[in-house]
Every structure is written in structure tokens, then in C-alpha cells.
Amino acid sequence: GGWGRRMEKHVKVTLRPITMDDALPFMETISRNRAIFRDTIPWLADTEGWLVRSYIAIWDSDQQHKSGLHLLVECNGRVEGVVNLHTINWDRSIAHLGYWLSSDAQGLGIATEAVRWVSAYALENLKLDYLDISTREDNPKSQRVAERAGYSLEPGIIDFEWVADDDDDGNDHGEKASTAENAPINNNYLNDQKHHHHHQRQDGVPPPGSSGSSSSSRLSYKKVPLTCYILRNDKQRRKHSLRTARPDNFYSELTDPQSRIN
């Protein structure tokens, strides 16, 4: 069954597993929000129908292999976002949370309640020791969600993510409404298949393993610093220290351009 709660007088929010039958409404939600996603969640703004089906297939595989939990966020029966418990590491007893919401569903406390529910499920039912929400440093919305959901800032953890540098003017555009990592992890950069050219970092230095040949159409990447928030399971004896469970540069290695699909 789903989880339902009255967030406001006329808004009922439900979390439920996503299925292939949700591909069309999922795509419709993306289409409604492309303008804001272009500045806040670029990979989502560029997503097309075939990619949505690929994402759902990957999420379904994650759940079958107990490496993730991926839930739709519905408001009054309409798809408005997702919350992901991804990259579950059973040896280190940690998982990572990601989420995004459409503009219509923001500012109502929905993300906070969704994160609280998924976090409680992960600690109480999956018996994980730690949960990680890593947000961009310039993402105050997601930072407030993490704080309200009971997560603690861990300034000692150093991390960043590689993101496509599609903004030539170098300016940031508004607050981000999602966490650092929301795209399916097992095939995180399917969008790169559309480019068919070499990757290059923002500073002009090709990533390790690339040819370094010049091309006007080359896709470049930039490093975006992350802020890490951790939720600890205080109801059990933890297997490892936080430094062992959540090492530095988890996301930088996960999003390294050299590991992306060409």
C-alpha cells in the first residue's frame, strides 16, 4: 500500500513504487517543468521518453536486487516527483537519498515528509546505520529539507560532483530543488549517448582516458562542491565509523566523466 498524509486542506500526498505504467505521467511532469529544470536539474530537463523508460527499468532492477528504493510522489493523484533511496551499500550499512519535485509541489513541506518517511523505513526496516543526503553548496532548499528531516551537517566530508557545463556565461541560475544525485546510478549518464563526442573538463583538460582531441562540439564538465548531511541510526550498534561508511569523494567518483557512456 501507499503512504498518504494530508499536507494541506486540499492536498493528499502518496508515495508508491514506480512502474513502467507510470512512464507517460512521469514524462508529462518533466515536460511541465522543463523551464525550471533547465536551470536546476539539467539532466532531467533533457530527459526524453525513451530515457524515462530506461530509468524505470533501472530502478526496478535496483529494487529487485535490494540496492535501491524508488518511489513516486503523487499529489491528489498526479505525479509530482520522486524520492530515491539509492546505492545501498550493505557492507558499509549506508544508503544515499535523492529527490525532486515539480514547481507545483514545492513549498508545501512535501519533500521533508517524504524524506522523513523513507529515512524511517531505511533505518527501522532495512536496519541501515547511516543515510546520506548530499546537496550542492548553493542549494539552500535541499539543505533545509535535510535539516528539517533530522539530518546533521557533516562539514568534514569533502565531495563534489561532475556536471555538464552547458552554461557558457558561468552564471548560476536560482535555487536548486533537488539533491546532488537523482538520475539512475547504474546508467547515470544515458543522455551522453546523444552527444557522440569526447568529454572535456571545464578548465580545458580532458578527463583521464580521453583522447584530448579538439572539437567544437565537445561536451565539457565542471566540478560542483557538495554539502553532506548524515542521519545516524541510534537504535542499534553501528558496524563502522562514519568516515568508513561515507568516505570523501563518493559522488566525485560516481560522476567522473571517464566512467560515462560515450
mmCIF file of C-alpha atoms in Angstrom:
data_model
loop_
_atom_site.group_PDB
_atom_site.id
_atom_site.type_symbol
_atom_site.label_atom_id
_atom_site.label_comp_id
_atom_site.label_asym_id
_atom_site.label_seq_id
_atom_site.Cartn_x
_atom_site.Cartn_y
_atom_site.Cartn_z
ATOM 1 C CA GLY A 1 0.000 0.000 0.000
ATOM 2 C CA GLY A 2 0.923 3.622 -0.310
ATOM 3 C CA TRP A 3 1.679 6.232 2.287
ATOM 4 C CA GLY A 4 -0.798 9.055 2.477
ATOM 5 C CA ARG A 5 -0.924 12.196 4.550
ATOM 6 C CA ARG A 6 -2.872 15.428 4.351
ATOM 7 C CA MET A 7 -0.225 18.092 3.780
ATOM 8 C CA GLU A 8 -2.748 20.908 3.359
ATOM 9 C CA LYS A 9 -6.514 21.059 3.310
ATOM 10 C CA HIS A 10 -6.806 20.002 -0.314
ATOM 11 C CA VAL A 11 -3.541 18.106 -0.900
ATOM 12 C CA LYS A 12 -3.128 14.383 -0.271
ATOM 13 C CA VAL A 13 0.393 13.065 -0.841
ATOM 14 C CA THR A 14 1.144 9.429 -1.621
ATOM 15 C CA LEU A 15 4.434 7.593 -2.033
ATOM 16 C CA ARG A 16 4.429 4.366 -4.040
ATOM 17 C CA PRO A 17 6.855 2.293 -6.142
ATOM 18 C CA ILE A 18 7.178 3.470 -9.719
ATOM 19 C CA THR A 19 6.264 1.054 -12.529
ATOM 20 C CA MET A 20 6.503 1.118 -16.309
ATOM 21 C CA ASP A 21 2.837 2.145 -16.400
ATOM 22 C CA ASP A 22 3.962 5.462 -14.903
ATOM 23 C CA ALA A 23 6.232 6.352 -17.825
ATOM 24 C CA LEU A 24 3.711 8.634 -19.538
ATOM 25 C CA PRO A 25 2.593 10.672 -16.485
ATOM 26 C CA PHE A 26 6.238 10.816 -15.361
ATOM 27 C CA MET A 27 7.188 12.265 -18.748
ATOM 28 C CA GLU A 28 4.287 14.712 -18.605
ATOM 29 C CA THR A 29 5.553 16.009 -15.260
ATOM 30 C CA ILE A 30 9.000 16.569 -16.730
ATOM 31 C CA SER A 31 7.513 18.368 -19.736
ATOM 32 C CA ARG A 32 5.535 20.719 -17.469
ATOM 33 C CA ASN A 33 8.711 21.665 -15.613
ATOM 34 C CA ARG A 34 11.391 21.768 -18.310
ATOM 35 C CA ALA A 35 11.920 25.506 -17.917
ATOM 36 C CA ILE A 36 12.774 25.347 -14.215
ATOM 37 C CA PHE A 37 14.604 22.003 -14.537
ATOM 38 C CA ARG A 38 16.844 23.511 -17.221
ATOM 39 C CA ASP A 39 18.438 25.715 -14.559
ATOM 40 C CA THR A 40 18.173 23.399 -11.573
ATOM 41 C CA ILE A 41 18.259 19.750 -12.747
ATOM 42 C CA PRO A 42 19.745 19.788 -16.272
ATOM 43 C CA TRP A 43 19.803 16.004 -16.741
ATOM 44 C CA LEU A 44 16.078 15.908 -16.013
ATOM 45 C CA ALA A 45 15.267 18.819 -18.326
ATOM 46 C CA ASP A 46 16.876 16.940 -21.233
ATOM 47 C CA THR A 47 15.155 13.653 -20.482
ATOM 48 C CA GLU A 48 13.079 12.121 -23.263
ATOM 49 C CA GLY A 49 10.501 9.349 -23.273
ATOM 50 C CA TRP A 50 12.937 6.532 -24.054
ATOM 51 C CA LEU A 51 15.168 7.656 -21.175
ATOM 52 C CA VAL A 52 12.241 7.633 -18.745
ATOM 53 C CA ARG A 53 11.554 4.017 -19.625
ATOM 54 C CA SER A 54 15.237 3.211 -19.156
ATOM 55 C CA TYR A 55 15.267 4.922 -15.773
ATOM 56 C CA ILE A 56 12.216 2.974 -14.613
ATOM 57 C CA ALA A 57 13.779 -0.303 -15.767
ATOM 58 C CA ILE A 58 16.959 0.509 -13.834
ATOM 59 C CA TRP A 59 15.014 1.474 -10.722
ATOM 60 C CA ASP A 60 13.011 -1.755 -10.936
ATOM 61 C CA SER A 61 16.240 -3.741 -11.192
ATOM 62 C CA ASP A 62 17.622 -1.866 -8.179
ATOM 63 C CA GLN A 63 14.613 -2.821 -6.113
ATOM 64 C CA GLN A 64 14.738 -6.467 -7.174
ATOM 65 C CA HIS A 65 18.416 -6.625 -6.214
ATOM 66 C CA LYS A 66 17.805 -4.702 -2.966
ATOM 67 C CA SER A 67 20.191 -1.934 -3.983
ATOM 68 C CA GLY A 68 17.609 0.851 -4.030
ATOM 69 C CA LEU A 69 14.073 2.013 -3.293
ATOM 70 C CA HIS A 70 12.485 4.408 -5.794
ATOM 71 C CA LEU A 71 9.104 5.983 -5.057
ATOM 72 C CA LEU A 72 6.800 8.282 -6.960
ATOM 73 C CA VAL A 73 5.483 11.328 -5.161
ATOM 74 C CA GLU A 74 1.825 11.876 -6.057
ATOM 75 C CA CYS A 75 -0.254 14.875 -5.008
ATOM 76 C CA ASN A 76 -4.006 14.363 -5.326
ATOM 77 C CA GLY A 77 -3.265 11.510 -7.725
ATOM 78 C CA ARG A 78 -0.922 13.460 -10.009
ATOM 79 C CA VAL A 79 2.773 12.601 -10.357
ATOM 80 C CA GLU A 80 4.815 15.476 -8.915
ATOM 81 C CA GLY A 81 8.259 13.975 -8.294
ATOM 82 C CA VAL A 82 10.332 11.107 -6.940
ATOM 83 C CA VAL A 83 12.289 10.222 -3.833
ATOM 84 C CA ASN A 84 15.137 7.746 -4.236
ATOM 85 C CA LEU A 85 16.979 5.629 -1.696
ATOM 86 C CA HIS A 86 19.858 4.618 -3.938
ATOM 87 C CA THR A 87 23.277 2.989 -3.956
ATOM 88 C CA ILE A 88 22.572 0.948 -0.829
ATOM 89 C CA ASN A 89 25.881 -0.431 0.437
ATOM 90 C CA TRP A 90 25.063 -3.301 2.770
ATOM 91 C CA ASP A 91 28.705 -3.871 3.761
ATOM 92 C CA ARG A 92 29.105 -0.290 4.959
ATOM 93 C CA SER A 93 25.432 -0.112 6.030
ATOM 94 C CA ILE A 94 24.715 3.194 4.283
ATOM 95 C CA ALA A 95 22.419 4.484 1.559
ATOM 96 C CA HIS A 96 22.075 7.798 -0.247
ATOM 97 C CA LEU A 97 18.894 9.821 -0.743
ATOM 98 C CA GLY A 98 17.844 11.915 -3.718
ATOM 99 C CA TYR A 99 14.595 13.673 -4.558
ATOM 100 C CA TRP A 100 12.982 16.201 -6.862
ATOM 101 C CA LEU A 101 9.580 17.855 -7.019
ATOM 102 C CA SER A 102 7.709 19.799 -9.665
ATOM 103 C CA SER A 103 7.214 23.508 -9.113
ATOM 104 C CA ASP A 104 3.550 22.919 -8.201
ATOM 105 C CA ALA A 105 4.520 20.724 -5.240
ATOM 106 C CA GLN A 106 7.310 22.853 -3.778
ATOM 107 C CA GLY A 107 6.931 24.944 -0.639
ATOM 108 C CA LEU A 108 4.297 22.682 0.955
ATOM 109 C CA GLY A 109 6.557 20.533 3.158
ATOM 110 C CA ILE A 110 6.106 17.541 0.858
ATOM 111 C CA ALA A 111 9.811 16.860 0.296
ATOM 112 C CA THR A 112 10.506 16.947 4.043
ATOM 113 C CA GLU A 113 7.724 14.481 4.853
ATOM 114 C CA ALA A 114 8.754 12.171 2.015
ATOM 115 C CA VAL A 115 12.372 12.174 3.179
ATOM 116 C CA ARG A 116 11.286 11.537 6.783
ATOM 117 C CA TRP A 117 9.190 8.546 5.758
ATOM 118 C CA VAL A 118 11.834 6.961 3.522
ATOM 119 C CA SER A 119 14.520 7.622 6.149
ATOM 120 C CA ALA A 120 12.469 5.968 8.892
ATOM 121 C CA TYR A 121 11.836 2.980 6.644
ATOM 122 C CA ALA A 122 15.549 2.645 5.842
ATOM 123 C CA LEU A 123 16.615 2.777 9.497
ATOM 124 C CA GLU A 124 13.804 0.750 11.060
ATOM 125 C CA ASN A 125 13.087 -1.828 8.367
ATOM 126 C CA LEU A 126 16.335 -2.084 6.416
ATOM 127 C CA LYS A 127 18.411 -1.591 9.593
ATOM 128 C CA LEU A 128 20.948 0.669 7.887
ATOM 129 C CA ASP A 129 23.428 2.543 10.098
ATOM 130 C CA TYR A 130 23.685 5.762 8.090
ATOM 131 C CA LEU A 131 21.794 7.740 5.461
ATOM 132 C CA ASP A 132 23.404 10.435 3.332
ATOM 133 C CA ILE A 133 21.865 13.468 1.647
ATOM 134 C CA SER A 134 24.495 15.363 -0.346
ATOM 135 C CA THR A 135 23.366 18.668 -1.825
ATOM 136 C CA ARG A 136 25.084 21.326 -3.853
ATOM 137 C CA GLU A 137 26.533 24.089 -1.718
ATOM 138 C CA ASP A 138 24.294 26.611 -3.485
ATOM 139 C CA ASN A 139 21.160 24.542 -2.834
ATOM 140 C CA PRO A 140 19.521 26.004 0.294
ATOM 141 C CA LYS A 141 16.151 24.362 -0.413
ATOM 142 C CA SER A 142 17.522 20.832 -0.212
ATOM 143 C CA GLN A 143 19.696 21.746 2.758
ATOM 144 C CA ARG A 144 16.623 22.907 4.667
ATOM 145 C CA VAL A 145 14.798 19.688 3.755
ATOM 146 C CA ALA A 146 17.674 17.618 5.140
ATOM 147 C CA GLU A 147 17.804 19.657 8.338
ATOM 148 C CA ARG A 148 14.046 19.505 8.918
ATOM 149 C CA ALA A 149 14.120 15.749 8.331
ATOM 150 C CA GLY A 150 16.620 15.321 11.170
ATOM 151 C CA TYR A 151 19.891 15.091 9.242
ATOM 152 C CA SER A 152 23.074 16.691 10.604
ATOM 153 C CA LEU A 153 25.567 18.719 8.600
ATOM 154 C CA GLU A 154 28.935 16.955 8.302
ATOM 155 C CA PRO A 155 31.418 19.657 7.201
ATOM 156 C CA GLY A 156 34.332 17.238 7.472
ATOM 157 C CA ILE A 157 33.156 15.186 4.492
ATOM 158 C CA ILE A 158 34.641 16.522 1.256
ATOM 159 C CA ASP A 159 32.901 15.796 -2.017
ATOM 160 C CA PHE A 160 31.791 17.260 -5.337
ATOM 161 C CA GLU A 161 30.064 16.096 -8.496
ATOM 162 C CA TRP A 162 30.946 16.446 -12.161
ATOM 163 C CA VAL A 163 28.126 18.088 -14.131
ATOM 164 C CA ALA A 164 27.801 19.017 -17.786
ATOM 165 C CA ASP A 165 28.922 22.608 -18.300
ATOM 166 C CA ASP A 166 26.200 23.847 -20.642
ATOM 167 C CA ASP A 167 26.209 27.395 -19.256
ATOM 168 C CA ASP A 168 28.791 29.389 -21.176
ATOM 169 C CA ASP A 169 28.258 32.606 -19.218
ATOM 170 C CA GLY A 170 29.321 30.937 -15.985
ATOM 171 C CA ASN A 171 26.345 32.210 -14.003
ATOM 172 C CA ASP A 172 24.271 30.236 -11.531
ATOM 173 C CA HIS A 173 20.519 30.299 -12.017
ATOM 174 C CA GLY A 174 18.404 30.253 -8.869
ATOM 175 C CA GLU A 175 17.994 27.705 -6.123
ATOM 176 C CA LYS A 176 18.186 24.017 -6.806
ATOM 177 C CA ALA A 177 15.165 21.920 -5.911
ATOM 178 C CA SER A 178 16.851 18.537 -5.863
ATOM 179 C CA THR A 179 19.742 16.732 -4.252
ATOM 180 C CA ALA A 180 23.076 16.034 -5.860
ATOM 181 C CA GLU A 181 22.311 12.667 -7.326
ATOM 182 C CA ASN A 182 18.891 11.676 -8.611
ATOM 183 C CA ALA A 183 19.439 10.094 -12.004
ATOM 184 C CA PRO A 184 19.592 6.284 -12.054
ATOM 185 C CA ILE A 185 23.023 5.298 -10.784
ATOM 186 C CA ASN A 186 23.591 2.121 -12.804
ATOM 187 C CA ASN A 187 23.268 4.058 -16.053
ATOM 188 C CA ASN A 188 23.620 7.565 -14.758
ATOM 189 C CA TYR A 189 24.531 9.308 -17.950
ATOM 190 C CA LEU A 190 22.431 7.812 -20.728
ATOM 191 C CA ASN A 191 21.987 11.356 -22.005
ATOM 192 C CA ASP A 192 25.650 11.353 -23.048
ATOM 193 C CA GLN A 193 24.795 8.862 -25.787
ATOM 194 C CA LYS A 194 23.160 11.719 -27.669
ATOM 195 C CA HIS A 195 26.407 13.697 -27.955
ATOM 196 C CA HIS A 196 28.807 11.169 -29.572
ATOM 197 C CA HIS A 197 31.924 13.177 -28.831
ATOM 198 C CA HIS A 198 34.793 13.326 -26.332
ATOM 199 C CA HIS A 199 34.408 14.705 -22.830
ATOM 200 C CA GLN A 200 36.460 17.669 -21.616
ATOM 201 C CA ARG A 201 36.596 19.355 -18.256
ATOM 202 C CA GLN A 202 35.750 22.998 -17.736
ATOM 203 C CA ASP A 203 39.382 24.008 -17.491
ATOM 204 C CA GLY A 204 40.109 22.520 -20.908
ATOM 205 C CA VAL A 205 41.914 19.472 -19.546
ATOM 206 C CA PRO A 206 40.448 16.212 -20.872
ATOM 207 C CA PRO A 207 39.461 13.706 -18.182
ATOM 208 C CA PRO A 208 41.677 10.647 -17.704
ATOM 209 C CA GLY A 209 41.353 8.167 -20.539
ATOM 210 C CA SER A 210 40.093 10.623 -23.153
ATOM 211 C CA SER A 211 41.935 11.387 -26.337
ATOM 212 C CA GLY A 212 42.165 15.149 -25.748
ATOM 213 C CA SER A 213 41.497 15.870 -29.430
ATOM 214 C CA SER A 214 39.945 19.253 -30.147
ATOM 215 C CA SER A 215 36.318 19.520 -31.215
ATOM 216 C CA SER A 216 33.917 22.444 -31.254
ATOM 217 C CA SER A 217 31.097 20.125 -30.183
ATOM 218 C CA ARG A 218 32.977 18.552 -27.271
ATOM 219 C CA LEU A 219 30.947 18.276 -24.077
ATOM 220 C CA SER A 220 32.753 19.812 -21.102
ATOM 221 C CA TYR A 221 32.232 19.293 -17.375
ATOM 222 C CA LYS A 222 32.664 21.340 -14.233
ATOM 223 C CA LYS A 223 33.116 20.425 -10.576
ATOM 224 C CA VAL A 224 30.276 21.400 -8.235
ATOM 225 C CA PRO A 225 31.027 21.285 -4.473
ATOM 226 C CA LEU A 226 28.629 19.304 -2.291
ATOM 227 C CA THR A 227 27.456 19.672 1.295
ATOM 228 C CA CYS A 228 26.892 16.408 3.142
ATOM 229 C CA TYR A 229 24.123 15.701 5.671
ATOM 230 C CA ILE A 230 24.001 12.440 7.637
ATOM 231 C CA LEU A 231 21.287 10.659 9.608
ATOM 232 C CA ARG A 232 22.530 8.063 12.094
ATOM 233 C CA ASN A 233 20.671 5.030 13.367
ATOM 234 C CA ASP A 234 20.908 5.423 17.141
ATOM 235 C CA LYS A 235 18.776 2.351 17.863
ATOM 236 C CA GLN A 236 21.487 -0.157 17.031
ATOM 237 C CA ARG A 237 25.221 -0.652 17.334
ATOM 238 C CA ARG A 238 26.774 0.657 14.138
ATOM 239 C CA LYS A 239 29.176 -1.555 12.208
ATOM 240 C CA HIS A 240 31.567 1.172 11.081
ATOM 241 C CA SER A 241 32.568 4.720 11.846
ATOM 242 C CA LEU A 242 31.057 7.412 9.657
ATOM 243 C CA ARG A 243 34.403 8.013 7.950
ATOM 244 C CA THR A 244 34.471 4.365 6.854
ATOM 245 C CA ALA A 245 30.813 4.227 5.866
ATOM 246 C CA ARG A 246 30.789 7.555 3.992
ATOM 247 C CA PRO A 247 34.266 8.282 2.607
ATOM 248 C CA ASP A 248 35.227 11.511 0.892
ATOM 249 C CA ASN A 249 34.649 11.855 -2.867
ATOM 250 C CA PHE A 250 31.845 9.293 -3.139
ATOM 251 C CA TYR A 251 29.949 11.385 -5.673
ATOM 252 C CA SER A 252 33.041 12.667 -7.472
ATOM 253 C CA GLU A 253 33.986 9.077 -8.282
ATOM 254 C CA LEU A 254 30.388 8.162 -9.103
ATOM 255 C CA THR A 255 30.034 11.039 -11.594
ATOM 256 C CA ASP A 256 33.570 11.038 -13.003
ATOM 257 C CA PRO A 257 33.334 11.810 -16.762
ATOM 258 C CA GLN A 258 35.705 8.972 -17.682
ATOM 259 C CA SER A 259 33.127 6.435 -16.480
ATOM 260 C CA ARG A 260 30.250 7.905 -18.538
ATOM 261 C CA ILE A 261 28.799 6.363 -21.658
ATOM 262 C CA ASN A 262 30.179 7.728 -24.952
#
